[in-house]
């Protein structure tokens, strides 16, 4: 009764109308974004499901962020990666030249702090886009692909590169997989992380070659052999990082083989030009063209189509996606030359996807982002640090997974008692007040608190239809709006 009265008051004293959105439409919106909001639901209703899906699958290049969000991003101290990498390389050289141990330790601390600031700025931009981008699916896919092509920020100087790496992935997040794969191969963050910067003729490092096949394309058990890994490692020799201002010194006949773009370099003097047999194909020694040929072979392999389709279905549909769904997505992958948007459309149109909405357990990133989006809608937060802290507490911090396989996609990694207890605490922080989200992250600036409005228009227009009777009964026992918010964010229904 209490909440019925609140609904009438919210709607200006009029009788409660029928919900504006059916449950399936609401759940579709919730699954393909970082959390449904009233504004996004209104956009979907105005456009219709098909047009809304097309706009999400084929967004414009521009961000089109709200002005207040764009101002915050523009104010971040983010320098171009190329300049950062050169600058940090010079600092390392200067650091090594300091003879006084105390001064060297102090300079080392300052160097590490500068690197961490780079990653912190990148994370702030990422959080703001996740919360406020009008083209949510691109941001969801950016997170997915970053996780698929994972790098860990705390290796070497990757903190200086991670923001640019994320931007590179984002540009291809809904494009063709072949382009995305090569974009990650050409990025110094990946080459540093998986050690290909050290891979050279006579000094073979198989690390990146193995992970490209095992994690990025074919998948485990796809039938490739150790000989294929070794062949790819030889093909990848000379692909590395070079921050010097001048091109590498090579024999005159190899000059036109050099490939450079920022810190990325293909150095023919470090390349093994011997012919290779890779996945049954003979690849003649030809420099960087060998790399292009190997990537084409990998992307056209049906095993890659299955591996990528299964990963997408695991993330969006269910922990153990049915073979029928993976097969249809794989066919689209092969037919469209790896068009990611086309593969996603096949998944979304499948009955298995529709049947799964409202059942997939949210990972920590989806949980936190959807809670903040629901609580504050288009009221822009002024400090992303609480969000970053919550993700770290839930063990899914941005750029923070150490091994190349990325964070797990299955619920079993995130629904244990310790995780749920931490979610309850975060639900209390988000539901009880603004939790520092509206206090700018700078000294001497006052907090501008706001109250989370979770029982809002979206709740009455669609969200409450998705709740089970047991959840509604618990919510009816809430003793205050804060209590209601916390109970709602802690409910099993909101965690799916």
PDB file of N, CA and C in Angstrom, residues 170-255:
ATOM      1  N   UNK A 170      38.004   0.026 -28.878  1.00  0.00           N
ATOM      2  CA  UNK A 170      36.669   0.636 -28.988  1.00  0.00           C
ATOM      3  C   UNK A 170      36.341   0.992 -30.440  1.00  0.00           C
ATOM      4  N   UNK A 171      37.348   1.432 -31.193  1.00  0.00           N
ATOM      5  CA  UNK A 171      37.124   1.817 -32.591  1.00  0.00           C
ATOM      6  C   UNK A 171      36.708   0.632 -33.452  1.00  0.00           C
ATOM      7  N   UNK A 172      37.037  -0.576 -33.013  1.00  0.00           N
ATOM      8  CA  UNK A 172      36.720  -1.774 -33.803  1.00  0.00           C
ATOM      9  C   UNK A 172      35.716  -2.693 -33.096  1.00  0.00           C
ATOM     10  N   UNK A 173      35.129  -2.230 -32.008  1.00  0.00           N
ATOM     11  CA  UNK A 173      34.335  -3.116 -31.150  1.00  0.00           C
ATOM     12  C   UNK A 173      33.141  -3.730 -31.861  1.00  0.00           C
ATOM     13  N   UNK A 174      32.595  -3.026 -32.857  1.00  0.00           N
ATOM     14  CA  UNK A 174      31.443  -3.542 -33.603  1.00  0.00           C
ATOM     15  C   UNK A 174      31.760  -3.655 -35.090  1.00  0.00           C
ATOM     16  N   UNK A 175      33.040  -3.669 -35.414  1.00  0.00           N
ATOM     17  CA  UNK A 175      33.461  -3.780 -36.819  1.00  0.00           C
ATOM     18  C   UNK A 175      33.768  -5.221 -37.189  1.00  0.00           C
ATOM     19  N   UNK A 176      34.822  -5.425 -37.958  1.00  0.00           N
ATOM     20  CA  UNK A 176      35.208  -6.775 -38.379  1.00  0.00           C
ATOM     21  C   UNK A 176      36.307  -7.321 -37.459  1.00  0.00           C
ATOM     22  N   UNK A 177      36.181  -8.594 -37.112  1.00  0.00           N
ATOM     23  CA  UNK A 177      37.116  -9.196 -36.167  1.00  0.00           C
ATOM     24  C   UNK A 177      38.548  -9.168 -36.700  1.00  0.00           C
ATOM     25  N   UNK A 178      38.731  -9.325 -38.004  1.00  0.00           N
ATOM     26  CA  UNK A 178      40.074  -9.318 -38.584  1.00  0.00           C
ATOM     27  C   UNK A 178      40.772  -7.981 -38.290  1.00  0.00           C
ATOM     28  N   UNK A 179      40.039  -6.885 -38.446  1.00  0.00           N
ATOM     29  CA  UNK A 179      40.617  -5.562 -38.179  1.00  0.00           C
ATOM     30  C   UNK A 179      40.956  -5.402 -36.693  1.00  0.00           C
ATOM     31  N   UNK A 180      40.061  -5.891 -35.845  1.00  0.00           N
ATOM     32  CA  UNK A 180      40.288  -5.802 -34.403  1.00  0.00           C
ATOM     33  C   UNK A 180      41.527  -6.603 -34.002  1.00  0.00           C
ATOM     34  N   UNK A 181      41.652  -7.807 -34.562  1.00  0.00           N
ATOM     35  CA  UNK A 181      42.799  -8.659 -34.232  1.00  0.00           C
ATOM     36  C   UNK A 181      44.113  -7.987 -34.618  1.00  0.00           C
ATOM     37  N   UNK A 182      44.165  -7.412 -35.822  1.00  0.00           N
ATOM     38  CA  UNK A 182      45.418  -6.765 -36.241  1.00  0.00           C
ATOM     39  C   UNK A 182      45.673  -5.483 -35.445  1.00  0.00           C
ATOM     40  N   UNK A 183      44.590  -4.768 -35.089  1.00  0.00           N
ATOM     41  CA  UNK A 183      44.773  -3.549 -34.293  1.00  0.00           C
ATOM     42  C   UNK A 183      45.420  -3.877 -32.945  1.00  0.00           C
ATOM     43  N   UNK A 184      45.014  -4.984 -32.333  1.00  0.00           N
ATOM     44  CA  UNK A 184      45.641  -5.363 -31.060  1.00  0.00           C
ATOM     45  C   UNK A 184      47.077  -5.832 -31.288  1.00  0.00           C
ATOM     46  N   UNK A 185      47.314  -6.513 -32.410  1.00  0.00           N
ATOM     47  CA  UNK A 185      48.681  -6.974 -32.711  1.00  0.00           C
ATOM     48  C   UNK A 185      49.633  -5.805 -32.920  1.00  0.00           C
ATOM     49  N   UNK A 186      49.118  -4.729 -33.488  1.00  0.00           N
ATOM     50  CA  UNK A 186      49.976  -3.570 -33.758  1.00  0.00           C
ATOM     51  C   UNK A 186      50.116  -2.650 -32.543  1.00  0.00           C
ATOM     52  N   UNK A 187      49.449  -2.969 -31.442  1.00  0.00           N
ATOM     53  CA  UNK A 187      49.495  -2.040 -30.310  1.00  0.00           C
ATOM     54  C   UNK A 187      50.641  -2.406 -29.350  1.00  0.00           C
ATOM     55  N   UNK A 188      51.437  -1.423 -28.936  1.00  0.00           N
ATOM     56  CA  UNK A 188      52.566  -1.716 -28.044  1.00  0.00           C
ATOM     57  C   UNK A 188      52.163  -2.310 -26.710  1.00  0.00           C
ATOM     58  N   UNK A 189      50.920  -2.028 -26.239  1.00  0.00           N
ATOM     59  CA  UNK A 189      50.495  -2.625 -24.963  1.00  0.00           C
ATOM     60  C   UNK A 189      50.475  -4.148 -25.076  1.00  0.00           C
ATOM     61  N   UNK A 190      49.937  -4.662 -26.168  1.00  0.00           N
ATOM     62  CA  UNK A 190      49.894  -6.121 -26.361  1.00  0.00           C
ATOM     63  C   UNK A 190      51.296  -6.678 -26.580  1.00  0.00           C
ATOM     64  N   UNK A 191      52.097  -5.970 -27.355  1.00  0.00           N
ATOM     65  CA  UNK A 191      53.446  -6.475 -27.659  1.00  0.00           C
ATOM     66  C   UNK A 191      54.322  -6.495 -26.413  1.00  0.00           C
ATOM     67  N   UNK A 192      54.135  -5.518 -25.514  1.00  0.00           N
ATOM     68  CA  UNK A 192      54.848  -5.529 -24.227  1.00  0.00           C
ATOM     69  C   UNK A 192      54.324  -6.664 -23.337  1.00  0.00           C
ATOM     70  N   UNK A 193      52.988  -6.732 -23.251  1.00  0.00           N
ATOM     71  CA  UNK A 193      52.375  -7.649 -22.282  1.00  0.00           C
ATOM     72  C   UNK A 193      52.716  -9.105 -22.588  1.00  0.00           C
ATOM     73  N   UNK A 194      52.645  -9.474 -23.878  1.00  0.00           N
ATOM     74  CA  UNK A 194      52.886 -10.879 -24.231  1.00  0.00           C
ATOM     75  C   UNK A 194      54.280 -11.085 -24.833  1.00  0.00           C
ATOM     76  N   UNK A 195      55.161 -10.136 -24.588  1.00  0.00           N
ATOM     77  CA  UNK A 195      56.608 -10.315 -24.805  1.00  0.00           C
ATOM     78  C   UNK A 195      57.041 -10.406 -26.259  1.00  0.00           C
ATOM     79  N   UNK A 196      56.168 -10.060 -27.205  1.00  0.00           N
ATOM     80  CA  UNK A 196      56.643 -10.156 -28.587  1.00  0.00           C
ATOM     81  C   UNK A 196      57.669  -9.074 -28.913  1.00  0.00           C
ATOM     82  N   UNK A 197      57.730  -8.033 -28.087  1.00  0.00           N
ATOM     83  CA  UNK A 197      58.755  -7.009 -28.287  1.00  0.00           C
ATOM     84  C   UNK A 197      60.156  -7.612 -28.167  1.00  0.00           C
ATOM     85  N   UNK A 198      60.246  -8.775 -27.484  1.00  0.00           N
ATOM     86  CA  UNK A 198      61.558  -9.444 -27.355  1.00  0.00           C
ATOM     87  C   UNK A 198      61.724 -10.583 -28.379  1.00  0.00           C
ATOM     88  N   UNK A 199      60.728 -10.827 -29.206  1.00  0.00           N
ATOM     89  CA  UNK A 199      60.763 -11.964 -30.133  1.00  0.00           C
ATOM     90  C   UNK A 199      61.563 -11.594 -31.385  1.00  0.00           C
ATOM     91  N   UNK A 200      62.689 -12.253 -31.585  1.00  0.00           N
ATOM     92  CA  UNK A 200      63.566 -11.916 -32.721  1.00  0.00           C
ATOM     93  C   UNK A 200      64.243 -13.175 -33.236  1.00  0.00           C
ATOM     94  N   UNK A 201      64.693 -13.135 -34.466  1.00  0.00           N
ATOM     95  CA  UNK A 201      65.399 -14.264 -35.043  1.00  0.00           C
ATOM     96  C   UNK A 201      66.587 -14.631 -34.144  1.00  0.00           C
ATOM     97  N   UNK A 202      66.691 -15.911 -33.817  1.00  0.00           N
ATOM     98  CA  UNK A 202      67.749 -16.362 -32.910  1.00  0.00           C
ATOM     99  C   UNK A 202      67.383 -16.244 -31.448  1.00  0.00           C
ATOM    100  N   UNK A 203      66.303 -15.521 -31.130  1.00  0.00           N
ATOM    101  CA  UNK A 203      65.848 -15.353 -29.736  1.00  0.00           C
ATOM    102  C   UNK A 203      64.308 -15.472 -29.724  1.00  0.00           C
ATOM    103  N   UNK A 204      63.825 -16.643 -30.096  1.00  0.00           N
ATOM    104  CA  UNK A 204      62.386 -16.836 -30.284  1.00  0.00           C
ATOM    105  C   UNK A 204      61.651 -16.818 -28.940  1.00  0.00           C
ATOM    106  N   UNK A 205      60.576 -16.050 -28.867  1.00  0.00           N
ATOM    107  CA  UNK A 205      59.673 -16.034 -27.714  1.00  0.00           C
ATOM    108  C   UNK A 205      58.283 -16.427 -28.228  1.00  0.00           C
ATOM    109  N   UNK A 206      57.772 -17.545 -27.772  1.00  0.00           N
ATOM    110  CA  UNK A 206      56.510 -18.100 -28.298  1.00  0.00           C
ATOM    111  C   UNK A 206      55.265 -17.563 -27.585  1.00  0.00           C
ATOM    112  N   UNK A 207      55.454 -16.746 -26.579  1.00  0.00           N
ATOM    113  CA  UNK A 207      54.334 -16.388 -25.707  1.00  0.00           C
ATOM    114  C   UNK A 207      53.131 -15.820 -26.482  1.00  0.00           C
ATOM    115  N   UNK A 208      53.375 -14.765 -27.276  1.00  0.00           N
ATOM    116  CA  UNK A 208      52.262 -14.126 -27.996  1.00  0.00           C
ATOM    117  C   UNK A 208      51.672 -15.073 -29.033  1.00  0.00           C
ATOM    118  N   UNK A 209      52.518 -15.792 -29.755  1.00  0.00           N
ATOM    119  CA  UNK A 209      52.026 -16.720 -30.785  1.00  0.00           C
ATOM    120  C   UNK A 209      51.066 -17.734 -30.170  1.00  0.00           C
ATOM    121  N   UNK A 210      51.441 -18.265 -28.989  1.00  0.00           N
ATOM    122  CA  UNK A 210      50.585 -19.268 -28.343  1.00  0.00           C
ATOM    123  C   UNK A 210      49.236 -18.662 -27.944  1.00  0.00           C
ATOM    124  N   UNK A 211      49.252 -17.448 -27.355  1.00  0.00           N
ATOM    125  CA  UNK A 211      47.990 -16.863 -26.881  1.00  0.00           C
ATOM    126  C   UNK A 211      47.104 -16.400 -28.032  1.00  0.00           C
ATOM    127  N   UNK A 212      47.678 -15.965 -29.140  1.00  0.00           N
ATOM    128  CA  UNK A 212      46.847 -15.614 -30.296  1.00  0.00           C
ATOM    129  C   UNK A 212      46.000 -16.815 -30.704  1.00  0.00           C
ATOM    130  N   UNK A 213      46.621 -17.989 -30.731  1.00  0.00           N
ATOM    131  CA  UNK A 213      45.896 -19.182 -31.180  1.00  0.00           C
ATOM    132  C   UNK A 213      44.982 -19.726 -30.090  1.00  0.00           C
ATOM    133  N   UNK A 214      45.473 -19.778 -28.863  1.00  0.00           N
ATOM    134  CA  UNK A 214      44.713 -20.402 -27.774  1.00  0.00           C
ATOM    135  C   UNK A 214      43.575 -19.523 -27.265  1.00  0.00           C
ATOM    136  N   UNK A 215      43.814 -18.202 -27.157  1.00  0.00           N
ATOM    137  CA  UNK A 215      42.827 -17.310 -26.547  1.00  0.00           C
ATOM    138  C   UNK A 215      42.151 -16.380 -27.542  1.00  0.00           C
ATOM    139  N   UNK A 216      42.912 -15.823 -28.487  1.00  0.00           N
ATOM    140  CA  UNK A 216      42.363 -14.743 -29.319  1.00  0.00           C
ATOM    141  C   UNK A 216      41.605 -15.257 -30.536  1.00  0.00           C
ATOM    142  N   UNK A 217      41.974 -16.454 -31.064  1.00  0.00           N
ATOM    143  CA  UNK A 217      41.322 -16.892 -32.311  1.00  0.00           C
ATOM    144  C   UNK A 217      40.774 -18.333 -32.206  1.00  0.00           C
ATOM    145  N   UNK A 218      41.609 -19.341 -32.407  1.00  0.00           N
ATOM    146  CA  UNK A 218      41.125 -20.718 -32.577  1.00  0.00           C
ATOM    147  C   UNK A 218      40.502 -21.307 -31.323  1.00  0.00           C
ATOM    148  N   UNK A 219      41.095 -21.040 -30.174  1.00  0.00           N
ATOM    149  CA  UNK A 219      40.623 -21.626 -28.926  1.00  0.00           C
ATOM    150  C   UNK A 219      41.327 -22.930 -28.596  1.00  0.00           C
ATOM    151  N   UNK A 220      41.245 -23.309 -27.316  1.00  0.00           N
ATOM    152  CA  UNK A 220      41.885 -24.537 -26.835  1.00  0.00           C
ATOM    153  C   UNK A 220      41.268 -25.754 -27.525  1.00  0.00           C
ATOM    154  N   UNK A 221      42.119 -26.711 -27.910  1.00  0.00           N
ATOM    155  CA  UNK A 221      41.627 -27.956 -28.488  1.00  0.00           C
ATOM    156  C   UNK A 221      41.172 -27.835 -29.919  1.00  0.00           C
ATOM    157  N   UNK A 222      41.642 -26.810 -30.625  1.00  0.00           N
ATOM    158  CA  UNK A 222      41.192 -26.608 -32.007  1.00  0.00           C
ATOM    159  C   UNK A 222      42.021 -27.394 -33.011  1.00  0.00           C
ATOM    160  N   UNK A 223      42.977 -28.177 -32.545  1.00  0.00           N
ATOM    161  CA  UNK A 223      43.703 -29.057 -33.442  1.00  0.00           C
ATOM    162  C   UNK A 223      45.052 -28.543 -33.902  1.00  0.00           C
ATOM    163  N   UNK A 224      45.440 -27.351 -33.482  1.00  0.00           N
ATOM    164  CA  UNK A 224      46.770 -26.863 -33.853  1.00  0.00           C
ATOM    165  C   UNK A 224      47.829 -27.564 -32.996  1.00  0.00           C
ATOM    166  N   UNK A 225      49.059 -27.523 -33.479  1.00  0.00           N
ATOM    167  CA  UNK A 225      50.138 -28.267 -32.816  1.00  0.00           C
ATOM    168  C   UNK A 225      51.218 -27.311 -32.308  1.00  0.00           C
ATOM    169  N   UNK A 226      52.155 -27.880 -31.556  1.00  0.00           N
ATOM    170  CA  UNK A 226      53.298 -27.092 -31.097  1.00  0.00           C
ATOM    171  C   UNK A 226      54.088 -26.554 -32.292  1.00  0.00           C
ATOM    172  N   UNK A 227      54.122 -27.334 -33.377  1.00  0.00           N
ATOM    173  CA  UNK A 227      54.830 -26.865 -34.574  1.00  0.00           C
ATOM    174  C   UNK A 227      54.163 -25.613 -35.140  1.00  0.00           C
ATOM    175  N   UNK A 228      52.825 -25.545 -35.065  1.00  0.00           N
ATOM    176  CA  UNK A 228      52.119 -24.343 -35.539  1.00  0.00           C
ATOM    177  C   UNK A 228      52.461 -23.136 -34.657  1.00  0.00           C
ATOM    178  N   UNK A 229      52.530 -23.366 -33.332  1.00  0.00           N
ATOM    179  CA  UNK A 229      52.892 -22.279 -32.416  1.00  0.00           C
ATOM    180  C   UNK A 229      54.295 -21.763 -32.747  1.00  0.00           C
ATOM    181  N   UNK A 230      55.210 -22.689 -32.953  1.00  0.00           N
ATOM    182  CA  UNK A 230      56.592 -22.292 -33.262  1.00  0.00           C
ATOM    183  C   UNK A 230      56.650 -21.544 -34.599  1.00  0.00           C
ATOM    184  N   UNK A 231      55.878 -22.040 -35.589  1.00  0.00           N
ATOM    185  CA  UNK A 231      55.882 -21.368 -36.899  1.00  0.00           C
ATOM    186  C   UNK A 231      55.365 -19.942 -36.770  1.00  0.00           C
ATOM    187  N   UNK A 232      54.269 -19.762 -36.016  1.00  0.00           N
ATOM    188  CA  UNK A 232      53.719 -18.406 -35.850  1.00  0.00           C
ATOM    189  C   UNK A 232      54.704 -17.512 -35.091  1.00  0.00           C
ATOM    190  N   UNK A 233      55.384 -18.082 -34.113  1.00  0.00           N
ATOM    191  CA  UNK A 233      56.377 -17.288 -33.375  1.00  0.00           C
ATOM    192  C   UNK A 233      57.473 -16.796 -34.328  1.00  0.00           C
ATOM    193  N   UNK A 234      57.918 -17.631 -35.245  1.00  0.00           N
ATOM    194  CA  UNK A 234      58.930 -17.203 -36.224  1.00  0.00           C
ATOM    195  C   UNK A 234      58.354 -16.134 -37.158  1.00  0.00           C
ATOM    196  N   UNK A 235      57.090 -16.296 -37.555  1.00  0.00           N
ATOM    197  CA  UNK A 235      56.447 -15.301 -38.427  1.00  0.00           C
ATOM    198  C   UNK A 235      56.371 -13.948 -37.727  1.00  0.00           C
ATOM    199  N   UNK A 236      56.194 -13.977 -36.400  1.00  0.00           N
ATOM    200  CA  UNK A 236      56.023 -12.728 -35.634  1.00  0.00           C
ATOM    201  C   UNK A 236      57.353 -12.091 -35.223  1.00  0.00           C
ATOM    202  N   UNK A 237      58.469 -12.698 -35.564  1.00  0.00           N
ATOM    203  CA  UNK A 237      59.755 -12.076 -35.203  1.00  0.00           C
ATOM    204  C   UNK A 237      59.883 -10.703 -35.867  1.00  0.00           C
ATOM    205  N   UNK A 238      60.402  -9.745 -35.110  1.00  0.00           N
ATOM    206  CA  UNK A 238      60.582  -8.390 -35.641  1.00  0.00           C
ATOM    207  C   UNK A 238      59.411  -7.467 -35.377  1.00  0.00           C
ATOM    208  N   UNK A 239      58.258  -8.028 -34.957  1.00  0.00           N
ATOM    209  CA  UNK A 239      57.095  -7.208 -34.598  1.00  0.00           C
ATOM    210  C   UNK A 239      57.304  -6.750 -33.155  1.00  0.00           C
ATOM    211  N   UNK A 240      57.489  -5.453 -32.947  1.00  0.00           N
ATOM    212  CA  UNK A 240      57.826  -5.011 -31.602  1.00  0.00           C
ATOM    213  C   UNK A 240      57.562  -3.540 -31.357  1.00  0.00           C
ATOM    214  N   UNK A 241      58.294  -2.995 -30.415  1.00  0.00           N
ATOM    215  CA  UNK A 241      58.111  -1.616 -29.955  1.00  0.00           C
ATOM    216  C   UNK A 241      59.440  -0.888 -30.085  1.00  0.00           C
ATOM    217  N   UNK A 242      59.397   0.346 -30.597  1.00  0.00           N
ATOM    218  CA  UNK A 242      60.617   1.144 -30.736  1.00  0.00           C
ATOM    219  C   UNK A 242      60.260   2.604 -30.485  1.00  0.00           C
ATOM    220  N   UNK A 243      60.828   3.189 -29.439  1.00  0.00           N
ATOM    221  CA  UNK A 243      60.503   4.578 -29.099  1.00  0.00           C
ATOM    222  C   UNK A 243      61.565   5.545 -29.627  1.00  0.00           C
ATOM    223  N   UNK A 244      62.564   5.046 -30.328  1.00  0.00           N
ATOM    224  CA  UNK A 244      63.606   5.933 -30.861  1.00  0.00           C
ATOM    225  C   UNK A 244      63.017   6.841 -31.944  1.00  0.00           C
ATOM    226  N   UNK A 245      63.595   8.021 -32.077  1.00  0.00           N
ATOM    227  CA  UNK A 245      63.081   8.963 -33.073  1.00  0.00           C
ATOM    228  C   UNK A 245      63.474   8.549 -34.488  1.00  0.00           C
ATOM    229  N   UNK A 246      64.595   7.858 -34.631  1.00  0.00           N
ATOM    230  CA  UNK A 246      65.052   7.444 -35.960  1.00  0.00           C
ATOM    231  C   UNK A 246      64.613   6.006 -36.248  1.00  0.00           C
ATOM    232  N   UNK A 247      64.422   5.669 -37.521  1.00  0.00           N
ATOM    233  CA  UNK A 247      64.053   4.278 -37.862  1.00  0.00           C
ATOM    234  C   UNK A 247      65.192   3.331 -37.541  1.00  0.00           C
ATOM    235  N   UNK A 248      64.895   2.047 -37.350  1.00  0.00           N
ATOM    236  CA  UNK A 248      65.963   1.092 -37.023  1.00  0.00           C
ATOM    237  C   UNK A 248      66.967   0.972 -38.175  1.00  0.00           C
ATOM    238  N   UNK A 249      68.207   0.683 -37.780  1.00  0.00           N
ATOM    239  CA  UNK A 249      69.255   0.508 -38.796  1.00  0.00           C
ATOM    240  C   UNK A 249      69.142  -0.888 -39.399  1.00  0.00           C
ATOM    241  N   UNK A 250      69.004  -0.936 -40.706  1.00  0.00           N
ATOM    242  CA  UNK A 250      68.927  -2.223 -41.410  1.00  0.00           C
ATOM    243  C   UNK A 250      69.742  -2.123 -42.695  1.00  0.00           C
ATOM    244  N   UNK A 251      69.984  -3.267 -43.309  1.00  0.00           N
ATOM    245  CA  UNK A 251      70.701  -3.287 -44.583  1.00  0.00           C
ATOM    246  C   UNK A 251      69.889  -2.519 -45.627  1.00  0.00           C
ATOM    247  N   UNK A 252      70.553  -1.896 -46.580  1.00  0.00           N
ATOM    248  CA  UNK A 252      69.826  -1.091 -47.574  1.00  0.00           C
ATOM    249  C   UNK A 252      68.722  -1.867 -48.282  1.00  0.00           C
ATOM    250  N   UNK A 253      68.955  -3.141 -48.559  1.00  0.00           N
ATOM    251  CA  UNK A 253      67.943  -3.915 -49.277  1.00  0.00           C
ATOM    252  C   UNK A 253      66.703  -4.219 -48.427  1.00  0.00           C
ATOM    253  N   UNK A 254      66.778  -3.959 -47.108  1.00  0.00           N
ATOM    254  CA  UNK A 254      65.633  -4.205 -46.222  1.00  0.00           C
ATOM    255  C   UNK A 254      64.904  -2.922 -45.820  1.00  0.00           C
ATOM    256  N   UNK A 255      65.425  -1.768 -46.295  1.00  0.00           N
ATOM    257  CA  UNK A 255      64.846  -0.490 -45.874  1.00  0.00           C
ATOM    258  C   UNK A 255      63.334  -0.427 -46.133  1.00  0.00           C
TER     259      UNK A 255
END
